[in-house]
Coordinates of C-alpha atoms in Angstrom, one line a residue:
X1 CA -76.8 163.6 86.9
X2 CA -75.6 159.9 86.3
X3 CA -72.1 160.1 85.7
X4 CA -70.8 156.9 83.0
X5 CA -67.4 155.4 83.4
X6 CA -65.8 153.7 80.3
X7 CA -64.5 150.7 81.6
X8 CA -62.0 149.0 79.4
X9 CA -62.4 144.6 79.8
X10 CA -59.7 142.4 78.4
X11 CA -60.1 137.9 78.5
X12 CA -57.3 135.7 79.3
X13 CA -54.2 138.3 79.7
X14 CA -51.1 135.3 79.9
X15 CA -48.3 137.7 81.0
X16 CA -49.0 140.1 77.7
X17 CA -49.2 143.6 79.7
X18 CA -47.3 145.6 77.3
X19 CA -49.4 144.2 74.4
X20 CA -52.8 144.6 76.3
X21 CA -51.6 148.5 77.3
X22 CA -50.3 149.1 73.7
X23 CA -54.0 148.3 72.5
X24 CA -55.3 150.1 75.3
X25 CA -53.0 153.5 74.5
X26 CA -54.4 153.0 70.9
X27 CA -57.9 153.1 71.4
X28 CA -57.7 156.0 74.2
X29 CA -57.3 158.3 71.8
X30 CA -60.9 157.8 70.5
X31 CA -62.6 157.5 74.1
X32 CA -60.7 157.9 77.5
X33 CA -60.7 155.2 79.4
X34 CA -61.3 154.9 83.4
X35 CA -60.5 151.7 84.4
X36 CA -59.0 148.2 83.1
X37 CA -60.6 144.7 84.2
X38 CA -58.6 141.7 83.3
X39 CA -60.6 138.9 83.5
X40 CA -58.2 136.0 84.7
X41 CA -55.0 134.1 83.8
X42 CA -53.0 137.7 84.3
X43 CA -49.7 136.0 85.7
X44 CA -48.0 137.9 88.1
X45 CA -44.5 135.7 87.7
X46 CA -42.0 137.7 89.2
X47 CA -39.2 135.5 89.4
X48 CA -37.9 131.7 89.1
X49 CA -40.1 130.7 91.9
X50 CA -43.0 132.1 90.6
X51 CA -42.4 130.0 87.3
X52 CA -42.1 127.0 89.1
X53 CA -45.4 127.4 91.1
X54 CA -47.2 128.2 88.1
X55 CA -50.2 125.8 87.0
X56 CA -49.5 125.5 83.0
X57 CA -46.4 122.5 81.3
X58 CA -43.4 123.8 82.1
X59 CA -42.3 124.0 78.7
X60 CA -44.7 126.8 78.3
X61 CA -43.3 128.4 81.2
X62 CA -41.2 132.0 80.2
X63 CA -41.2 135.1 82.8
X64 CA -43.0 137.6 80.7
X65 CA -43.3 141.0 80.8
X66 CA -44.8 141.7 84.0
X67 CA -41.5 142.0 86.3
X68 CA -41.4 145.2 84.8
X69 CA -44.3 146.6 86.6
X70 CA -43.4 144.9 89.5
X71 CA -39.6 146.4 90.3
X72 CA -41.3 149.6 89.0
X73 CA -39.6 150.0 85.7
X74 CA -42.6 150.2 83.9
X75 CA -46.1 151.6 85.4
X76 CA -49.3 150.3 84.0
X77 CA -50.9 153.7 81.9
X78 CA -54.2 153.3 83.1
X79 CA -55.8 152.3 87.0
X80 CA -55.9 148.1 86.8
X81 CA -57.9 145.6 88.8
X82 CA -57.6 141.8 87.9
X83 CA -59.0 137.9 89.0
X84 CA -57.0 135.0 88.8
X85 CA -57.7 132.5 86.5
X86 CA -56.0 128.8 86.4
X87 CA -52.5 129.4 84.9
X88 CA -51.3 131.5 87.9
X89 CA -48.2 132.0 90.1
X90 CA -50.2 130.6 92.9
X91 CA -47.6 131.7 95.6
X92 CA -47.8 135.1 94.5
X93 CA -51.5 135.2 94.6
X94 CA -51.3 133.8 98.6
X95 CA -49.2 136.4 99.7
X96 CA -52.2 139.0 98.9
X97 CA -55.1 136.3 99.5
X98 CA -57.4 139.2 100.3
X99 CA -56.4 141.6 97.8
X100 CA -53.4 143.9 97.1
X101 CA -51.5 145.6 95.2
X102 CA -48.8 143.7 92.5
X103 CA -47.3 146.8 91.0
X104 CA -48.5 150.5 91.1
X105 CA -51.7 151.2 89.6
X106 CA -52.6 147.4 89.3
X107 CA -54.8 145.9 91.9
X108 CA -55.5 141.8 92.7
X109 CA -59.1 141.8 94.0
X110 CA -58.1 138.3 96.3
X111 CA -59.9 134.7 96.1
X112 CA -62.9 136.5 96.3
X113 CA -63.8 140.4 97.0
X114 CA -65.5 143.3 96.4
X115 CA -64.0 147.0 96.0
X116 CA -65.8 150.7 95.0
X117 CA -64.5 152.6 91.8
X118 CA -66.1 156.0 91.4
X119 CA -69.1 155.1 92.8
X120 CA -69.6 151.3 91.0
X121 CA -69.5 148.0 93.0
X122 CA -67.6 145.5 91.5
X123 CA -66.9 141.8 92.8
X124 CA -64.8 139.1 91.6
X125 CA -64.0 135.3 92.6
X126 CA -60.5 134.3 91.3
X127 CA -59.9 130.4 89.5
X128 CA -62.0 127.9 88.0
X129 CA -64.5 125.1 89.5
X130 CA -63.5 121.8 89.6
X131 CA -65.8 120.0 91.7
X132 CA -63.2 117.3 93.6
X133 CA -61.6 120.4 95.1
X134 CA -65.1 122.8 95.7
X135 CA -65.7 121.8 98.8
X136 CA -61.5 121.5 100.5
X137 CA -60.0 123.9 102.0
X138 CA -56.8 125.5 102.2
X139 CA -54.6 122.7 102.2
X140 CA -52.1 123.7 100.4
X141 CA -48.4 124.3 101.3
X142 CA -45.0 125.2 100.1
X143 CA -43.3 123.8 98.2
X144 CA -46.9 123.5 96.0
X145 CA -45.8 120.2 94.3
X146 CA -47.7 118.2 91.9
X147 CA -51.7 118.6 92.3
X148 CA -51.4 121.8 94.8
X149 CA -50.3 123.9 91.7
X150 CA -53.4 123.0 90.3
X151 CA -55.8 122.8 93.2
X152 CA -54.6 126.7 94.5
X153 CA -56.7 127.8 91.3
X154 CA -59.8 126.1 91.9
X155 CA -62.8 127.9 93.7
X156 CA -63.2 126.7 96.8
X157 CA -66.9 126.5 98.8
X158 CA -65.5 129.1 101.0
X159 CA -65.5 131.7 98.7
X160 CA -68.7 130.9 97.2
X161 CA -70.1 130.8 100.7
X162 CA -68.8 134.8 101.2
X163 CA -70.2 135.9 98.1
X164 CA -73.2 134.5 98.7
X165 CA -73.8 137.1 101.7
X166 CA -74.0 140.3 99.6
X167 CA -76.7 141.7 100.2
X168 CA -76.2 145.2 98.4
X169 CA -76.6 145.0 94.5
X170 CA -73.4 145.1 92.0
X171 CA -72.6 146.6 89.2
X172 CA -70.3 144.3 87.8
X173 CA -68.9 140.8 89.1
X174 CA -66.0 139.2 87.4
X175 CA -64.8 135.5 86.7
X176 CA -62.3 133.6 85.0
X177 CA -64.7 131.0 84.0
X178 CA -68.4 131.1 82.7
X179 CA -71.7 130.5 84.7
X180 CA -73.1 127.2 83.7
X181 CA -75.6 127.8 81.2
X182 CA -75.0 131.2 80.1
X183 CA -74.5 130.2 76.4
X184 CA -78.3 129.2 76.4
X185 CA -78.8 133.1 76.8
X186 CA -76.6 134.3 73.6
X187 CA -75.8 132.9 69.7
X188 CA -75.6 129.4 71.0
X189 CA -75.0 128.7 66.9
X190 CA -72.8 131.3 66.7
X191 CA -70.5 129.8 69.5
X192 CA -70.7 126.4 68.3
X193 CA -69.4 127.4 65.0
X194 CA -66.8 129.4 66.1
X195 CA -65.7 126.7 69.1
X196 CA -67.5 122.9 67.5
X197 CA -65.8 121.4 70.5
X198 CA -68.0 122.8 73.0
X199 CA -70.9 121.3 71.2
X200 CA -70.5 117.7 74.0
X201 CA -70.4 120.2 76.8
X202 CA -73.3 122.7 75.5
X203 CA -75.7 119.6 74.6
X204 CA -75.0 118.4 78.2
X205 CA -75.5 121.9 79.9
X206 CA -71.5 121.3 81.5
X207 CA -69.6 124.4 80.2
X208 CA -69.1 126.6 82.3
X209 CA -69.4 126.6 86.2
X210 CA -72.1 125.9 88.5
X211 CA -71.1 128.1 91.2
X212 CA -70.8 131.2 89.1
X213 CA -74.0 130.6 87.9
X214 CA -75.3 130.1 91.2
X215 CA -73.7 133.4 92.4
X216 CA -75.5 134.9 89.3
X217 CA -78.8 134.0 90.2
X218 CA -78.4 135.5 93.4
X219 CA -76.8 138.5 92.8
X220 CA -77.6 139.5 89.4
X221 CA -75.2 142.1 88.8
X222 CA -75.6 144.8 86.0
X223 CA -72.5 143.3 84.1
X224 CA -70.9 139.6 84.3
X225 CA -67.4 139.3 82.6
X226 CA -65.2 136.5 81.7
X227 CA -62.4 135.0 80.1
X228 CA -61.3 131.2 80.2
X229 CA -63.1 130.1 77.1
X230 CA -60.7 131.9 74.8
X231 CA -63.7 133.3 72.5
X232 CA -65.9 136.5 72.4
X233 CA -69.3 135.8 73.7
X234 CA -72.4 137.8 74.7
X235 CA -75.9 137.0 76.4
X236 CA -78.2 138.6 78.4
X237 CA -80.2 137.0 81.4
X238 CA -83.7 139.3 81.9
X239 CA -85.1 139.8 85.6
X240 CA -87.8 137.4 84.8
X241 CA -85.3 134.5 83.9
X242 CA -83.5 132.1 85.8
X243 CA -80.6 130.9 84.3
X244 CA -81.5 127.5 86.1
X245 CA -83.0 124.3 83.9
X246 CA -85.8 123.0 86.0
X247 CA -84.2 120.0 88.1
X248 CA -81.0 121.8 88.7
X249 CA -80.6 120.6 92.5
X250 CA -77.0 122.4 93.1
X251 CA -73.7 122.0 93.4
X252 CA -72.5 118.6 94.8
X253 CA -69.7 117.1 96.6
X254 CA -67.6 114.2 95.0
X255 CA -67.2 111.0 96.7
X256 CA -63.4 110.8 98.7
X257 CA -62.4 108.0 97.4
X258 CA -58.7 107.2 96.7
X259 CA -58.8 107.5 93.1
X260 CA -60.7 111.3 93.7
X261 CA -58.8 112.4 96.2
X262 CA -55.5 112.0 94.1
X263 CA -56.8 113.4 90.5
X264 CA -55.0 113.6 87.6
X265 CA -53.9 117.0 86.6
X266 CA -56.6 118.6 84.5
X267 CA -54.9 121.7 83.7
X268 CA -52.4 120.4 82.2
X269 CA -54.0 120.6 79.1
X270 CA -52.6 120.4 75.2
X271 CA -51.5 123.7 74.3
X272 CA -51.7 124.8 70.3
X273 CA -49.2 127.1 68.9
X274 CA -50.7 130.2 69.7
X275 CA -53.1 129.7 72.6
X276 CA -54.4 127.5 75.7
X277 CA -56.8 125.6 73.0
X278 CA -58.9 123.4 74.9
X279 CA -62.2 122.1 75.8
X280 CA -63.2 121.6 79.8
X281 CA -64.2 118.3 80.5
X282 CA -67.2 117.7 81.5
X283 CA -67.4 118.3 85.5
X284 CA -70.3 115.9 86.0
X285 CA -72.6 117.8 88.4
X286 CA -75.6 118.9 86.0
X287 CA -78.8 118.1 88.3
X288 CA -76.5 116.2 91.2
X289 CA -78.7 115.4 94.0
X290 CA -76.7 117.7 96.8
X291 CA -75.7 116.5 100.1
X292 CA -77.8 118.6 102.3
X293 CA -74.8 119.3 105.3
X294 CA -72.0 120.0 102.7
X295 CA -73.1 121.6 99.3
X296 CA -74.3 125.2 98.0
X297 CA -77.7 125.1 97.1
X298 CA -79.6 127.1 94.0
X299 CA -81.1 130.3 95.8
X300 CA -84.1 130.4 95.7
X301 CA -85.9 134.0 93.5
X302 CA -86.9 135.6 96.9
X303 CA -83.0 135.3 97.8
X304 CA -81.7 137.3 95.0
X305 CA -80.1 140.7 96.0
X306 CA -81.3 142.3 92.8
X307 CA -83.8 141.5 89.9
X308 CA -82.7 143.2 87.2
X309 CA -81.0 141.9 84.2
X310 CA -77.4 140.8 83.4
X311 CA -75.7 141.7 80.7
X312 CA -72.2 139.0 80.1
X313 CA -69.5 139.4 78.3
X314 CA -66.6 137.3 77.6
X315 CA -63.5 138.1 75.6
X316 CA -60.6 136.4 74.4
X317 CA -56.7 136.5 74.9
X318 CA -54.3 139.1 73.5
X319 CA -53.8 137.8 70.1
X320 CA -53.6 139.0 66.5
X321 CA -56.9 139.5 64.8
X322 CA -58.8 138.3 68.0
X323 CA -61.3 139.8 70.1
X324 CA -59.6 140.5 73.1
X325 CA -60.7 143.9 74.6
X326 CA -63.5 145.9 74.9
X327 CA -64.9 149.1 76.0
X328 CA -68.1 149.4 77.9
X329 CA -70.0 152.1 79.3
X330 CA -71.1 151.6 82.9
X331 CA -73.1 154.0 84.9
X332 CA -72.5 154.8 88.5
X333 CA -75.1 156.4 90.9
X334 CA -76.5 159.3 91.0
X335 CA -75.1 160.0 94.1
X336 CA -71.4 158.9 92.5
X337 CA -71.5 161.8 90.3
X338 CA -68.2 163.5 92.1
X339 CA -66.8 160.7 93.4
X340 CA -62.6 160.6 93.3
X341 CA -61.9 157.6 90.4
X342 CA -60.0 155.8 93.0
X343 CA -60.2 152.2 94.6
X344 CA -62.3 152.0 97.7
X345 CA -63.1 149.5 100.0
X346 CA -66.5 148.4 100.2
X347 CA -68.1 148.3 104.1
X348 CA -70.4 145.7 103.5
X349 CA -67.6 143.2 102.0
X350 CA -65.9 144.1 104.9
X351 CA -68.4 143.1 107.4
X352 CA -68.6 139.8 105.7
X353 CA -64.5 138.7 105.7
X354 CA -65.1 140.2 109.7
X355 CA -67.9 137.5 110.0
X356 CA -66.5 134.6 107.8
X357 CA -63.4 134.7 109.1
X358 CA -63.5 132.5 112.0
X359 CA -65.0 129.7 109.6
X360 CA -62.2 129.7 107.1
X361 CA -61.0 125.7 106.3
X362 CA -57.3 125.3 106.5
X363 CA -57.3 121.2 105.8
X364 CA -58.8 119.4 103.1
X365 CA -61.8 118.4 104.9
X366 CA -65.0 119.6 103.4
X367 CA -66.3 122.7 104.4
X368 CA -69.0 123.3 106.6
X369 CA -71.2 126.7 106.3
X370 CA -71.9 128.0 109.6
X371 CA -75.3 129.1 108.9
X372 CA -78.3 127.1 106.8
X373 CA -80.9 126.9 104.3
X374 CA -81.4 126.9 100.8
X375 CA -79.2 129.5 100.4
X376 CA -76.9 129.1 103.5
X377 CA -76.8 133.1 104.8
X378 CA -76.0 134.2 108.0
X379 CA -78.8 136.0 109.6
X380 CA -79.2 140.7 109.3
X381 CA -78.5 140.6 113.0
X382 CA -74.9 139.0 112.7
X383 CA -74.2 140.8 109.3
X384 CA -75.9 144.5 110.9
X385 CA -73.3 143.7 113.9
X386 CA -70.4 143.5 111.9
X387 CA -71.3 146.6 109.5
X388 CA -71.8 148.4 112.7
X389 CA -68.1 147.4 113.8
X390 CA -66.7 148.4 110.2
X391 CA -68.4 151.8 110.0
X392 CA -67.4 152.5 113.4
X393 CA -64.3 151.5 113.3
X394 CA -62.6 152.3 109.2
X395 CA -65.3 154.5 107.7
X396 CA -66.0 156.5 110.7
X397 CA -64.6 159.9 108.5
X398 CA -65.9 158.4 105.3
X399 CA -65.2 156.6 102.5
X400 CA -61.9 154.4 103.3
X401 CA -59.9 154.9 99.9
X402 CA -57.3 151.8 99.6
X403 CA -53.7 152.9 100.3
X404 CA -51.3 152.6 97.1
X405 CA -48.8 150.8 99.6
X406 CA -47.2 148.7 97.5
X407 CA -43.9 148.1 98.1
X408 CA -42.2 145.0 96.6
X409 CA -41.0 141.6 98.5
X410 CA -39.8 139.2 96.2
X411 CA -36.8 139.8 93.7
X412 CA -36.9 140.0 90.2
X413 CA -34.6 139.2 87.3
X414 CA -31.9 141.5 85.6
X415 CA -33.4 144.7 83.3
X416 CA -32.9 143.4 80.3
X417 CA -34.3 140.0 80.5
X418 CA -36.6 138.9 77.8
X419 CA -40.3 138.0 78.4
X420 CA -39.6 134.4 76.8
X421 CA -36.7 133.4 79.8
X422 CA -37.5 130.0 81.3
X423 CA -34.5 129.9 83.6
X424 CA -34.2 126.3 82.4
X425 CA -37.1 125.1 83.4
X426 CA -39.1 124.7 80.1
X427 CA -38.4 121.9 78.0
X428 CA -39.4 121.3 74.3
X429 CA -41.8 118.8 72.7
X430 CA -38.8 116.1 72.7
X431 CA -38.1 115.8 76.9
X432 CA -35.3 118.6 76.0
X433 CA -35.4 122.2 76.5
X434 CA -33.3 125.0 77.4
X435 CA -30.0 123.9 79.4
X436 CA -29.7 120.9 78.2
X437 CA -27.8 119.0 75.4
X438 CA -28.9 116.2 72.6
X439 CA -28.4 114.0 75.3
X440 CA -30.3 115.0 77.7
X441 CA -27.8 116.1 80.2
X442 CA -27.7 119.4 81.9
X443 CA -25.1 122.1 79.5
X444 CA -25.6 125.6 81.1
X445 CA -23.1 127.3 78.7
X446 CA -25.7 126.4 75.5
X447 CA -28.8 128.1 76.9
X448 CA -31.5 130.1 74.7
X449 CA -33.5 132.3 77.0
X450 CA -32.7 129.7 79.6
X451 CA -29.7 131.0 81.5
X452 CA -30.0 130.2 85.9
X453 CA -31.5 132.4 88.0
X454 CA -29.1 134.7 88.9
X455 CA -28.6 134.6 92.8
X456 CA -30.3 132.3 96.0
X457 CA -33.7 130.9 94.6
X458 CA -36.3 133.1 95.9
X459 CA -38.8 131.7 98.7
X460 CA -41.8 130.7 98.3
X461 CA -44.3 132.5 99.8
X462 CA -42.9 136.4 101.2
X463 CA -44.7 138.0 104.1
X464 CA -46.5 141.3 102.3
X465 CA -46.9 144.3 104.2
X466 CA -50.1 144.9 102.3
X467 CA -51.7 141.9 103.9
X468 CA -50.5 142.4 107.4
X469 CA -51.6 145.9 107.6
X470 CA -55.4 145.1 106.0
X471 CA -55.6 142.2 108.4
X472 CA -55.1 144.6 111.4
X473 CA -57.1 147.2 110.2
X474 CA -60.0 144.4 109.7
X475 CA -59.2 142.6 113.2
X476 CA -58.7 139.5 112.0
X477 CA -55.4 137.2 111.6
X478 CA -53.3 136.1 108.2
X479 CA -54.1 132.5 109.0
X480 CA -52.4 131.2 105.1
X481 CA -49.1 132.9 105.7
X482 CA -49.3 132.8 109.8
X483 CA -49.5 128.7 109.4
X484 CA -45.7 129.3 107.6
X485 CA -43.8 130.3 110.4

């Protein structure tokens, strides 16, 4: 018999862990729940150095609660995965590019990945698509000034190009932002009245983002989720639909000019009192005529993993009388029915970092995909080859549950320090903030929630044990930190 897990989903999660787990608690004690999925913009922010590599105003910049969790003062109640979204401690996120552990019980799934939990498959690709950064790669280096705060957080082709190799279905695949179009496929009224500023975007089919659309099409997992958006928002895409307009011709490459290559800080938006209030602007690709060496092209129906439908669901961010978090019932195989509610890794996601690896783009010229056609997919030979090596070599007694080694690397502040400490790094509306005077000039002794980091500044990226021993049980090198030393 099918066994169902009851999978808890929360939106944007901006550092509010107790909050979230508070809720959480609350509603436990009317249906238990398995697992947590927290659908971007978690930050991890550890210490000063975290705060300063965080993509958000600085004056919005505090520590929050999640130290706790980290130096293991606090543990999180229930087992948590999460994505990244775009206002993230990019750093932090480096150190554990393929997935780790940030604090017990709480689980990063990487840029992109894909782990088991009692028997369900569930993917996730972490930031947001911006398309003069889609097709870089990692250029990015400490100490992540100006536009490499930003640019950490967008998707790059790379991970698109991973993703796209799944070949086994999903149960549920998260994002930070939506798929393009996926508002055509719910209360497109009801959206509009609740968010009238998405009305430009909507009428122009740009909300959203055409990558995770085009990973939807292809792998049509049972469940979608995301955040981003800050608004509750259902749909459901059938197996006879295509969540393609007719014309759609992909996702292309912007031009290099100078202008482009240097862009002006789009995350950076205006902030309201009480949230990230914003609308995207408008990413111009809607039915862009694709270079045929250096884009992602729309799979075609015959390319799609799994035919069924999609059910989507985004939620908001932890705020009074919003719709933040959600329980859904997911079933796992029948064959899942005993299975130890633990994280797994997943052999065939595996297999594909094994055969991607060699391709991955450390500059920011465009990426090229080592393999071709309309959807650009290695061949079964290559991909059989490395699932071979994998079972052979990790699951050769079985399913490979993933260690809870998490042992921290990066220090944290004083217990005791409150969740709104900026270290004097946020300023107010006026070019003044914490630390400084009416004149402007630095006064350390006056400081609310703003006192100095107590101690050397922390570095920038920390070598993680997590990531060292993954990459040698995989084969493979830890080309982003590697690069460092």
């Amino acid at each position: 018999m099918a066994r169902k897990l009851n999978i808890a989903v929360q939106g944007c999660c901006h550092g509010m862990l107790d909050n979230i787990y508070n809720h959480l608690l609350a509603q436990q004690k009317q249906k238990k729940v398995d697992l947590l999925i927290i659908c971007g913009d978690f930050q991890a922010i550890r210490n000063i150095t975290d705060l300063k590599c965080m993509s958000c105003p600085d004056k919005y910049k505090q520590i929050g609660g999640f130290y706790r969790y980290y130096s293991g003062e606090k543990t999180a109640p229930v087992p948590t995965i999460f994505i990244g979204g775009n206002h993230e401690a990019g750093n932090h996120s480096r150190e554990i590019y393929y997935g780790g552990w940030v604090a017990k019980n709480i689980y990063f799934l990487g840029n992109s990945g894909v782990v088991k939990f009692g028997g369900l498959r569930i993917g996730g690709i972490s930031g947001i698509f911006k398309d003069f950064d889609y097709h870089k790669g990692y250029y990015e280096l400490p100490p992540f000034r100006g536009h490499s705060r930003s640019s950490m957080h967008h998707v790059r082709s790379y991970e698109a190009f991973k993703m796209l190799q799944i070949r086994w279905p999903l149960d549920i695949m998260i994002s930070h932002d939506w798929p393009q179009y996926i508002e055509r496929y719910g209360d497109t009224e009801g959206l509009l009245k609740k968010k009238p500023f998405f009305k430009k975007e909507v009428d122009c089919g740009d909300l959203g983002s055409p990558v995770n659309a085009m990973l939807l099409e292809r792998l049509r997992p049972a469940w979608w989720l995301s955040a981003h958006l800050h608004v509750r928002f259902t749909a459901k895409v059938d197996a006879n639909e295509s969540i393609f307009p007719e014309g759609w011709a992909g996702v292309a490459p912007r031009s290099t000019d100078t202008a482009e290559a240097n862009p002006a800080n789009t995350d950076e938006i205006a902030i309201s009192d009480d949230e990230f209030a914003f609308s995207e602007p408008s990413n111009g690709t809607q039915v862009a005529a694709p270079d045929a060496k250096n884009s992602t092209a729309m799979p075609t129906k015959a390319d799609n993993v799994c035919r069924g439908p999609t059910q989507f669901l985004a939620l908001d961010k932890c705020l009074p009388r919003r719709q933040f978090l959600e329980i859904i019932e997911v079933e796992a195989p029948d064959n899942a029915a005993d299975k130890e509610l633990k994280l797994e890794y997943d052999p065939e996601w595996l297999a594909i970092l094994r055969l991607c690896h060699p391709y991955m783009p450390l500059d920011e010229a465009p990426f090229d995909p080592p393999a071709s056609g309309a959807t650009p997919l290695f061949s079964d030979e290559l991909v059989n080859k490395e699932m071979d090596w994998v079972m052979k070599n990790i699951f050769a007694d079985g399913p490979k549950y993933i260690p809870e080694n998490f042992v921290p690397v990066a220090p944290v502040p004083p217990p005791g320090t409150p969740d709104t400490a900026n270290f004097g790094i946020a300023r107010n509306d006026r070019g003044r903030g914490p630390g400084y005077d009416r004149h402007g000039q630095r006064n350390v002794r006056n400081v609310r929630n703003g006192s100095e980091w107590p101690g050397p500044l922390p570095y920038f990226i920390n070598a993680n044990p997590q990531t060292e021993d993954f990459c040698k049980m995989l084969g493979i090198q830890d080309q982003l930190t590697q690069r460092l030393h």
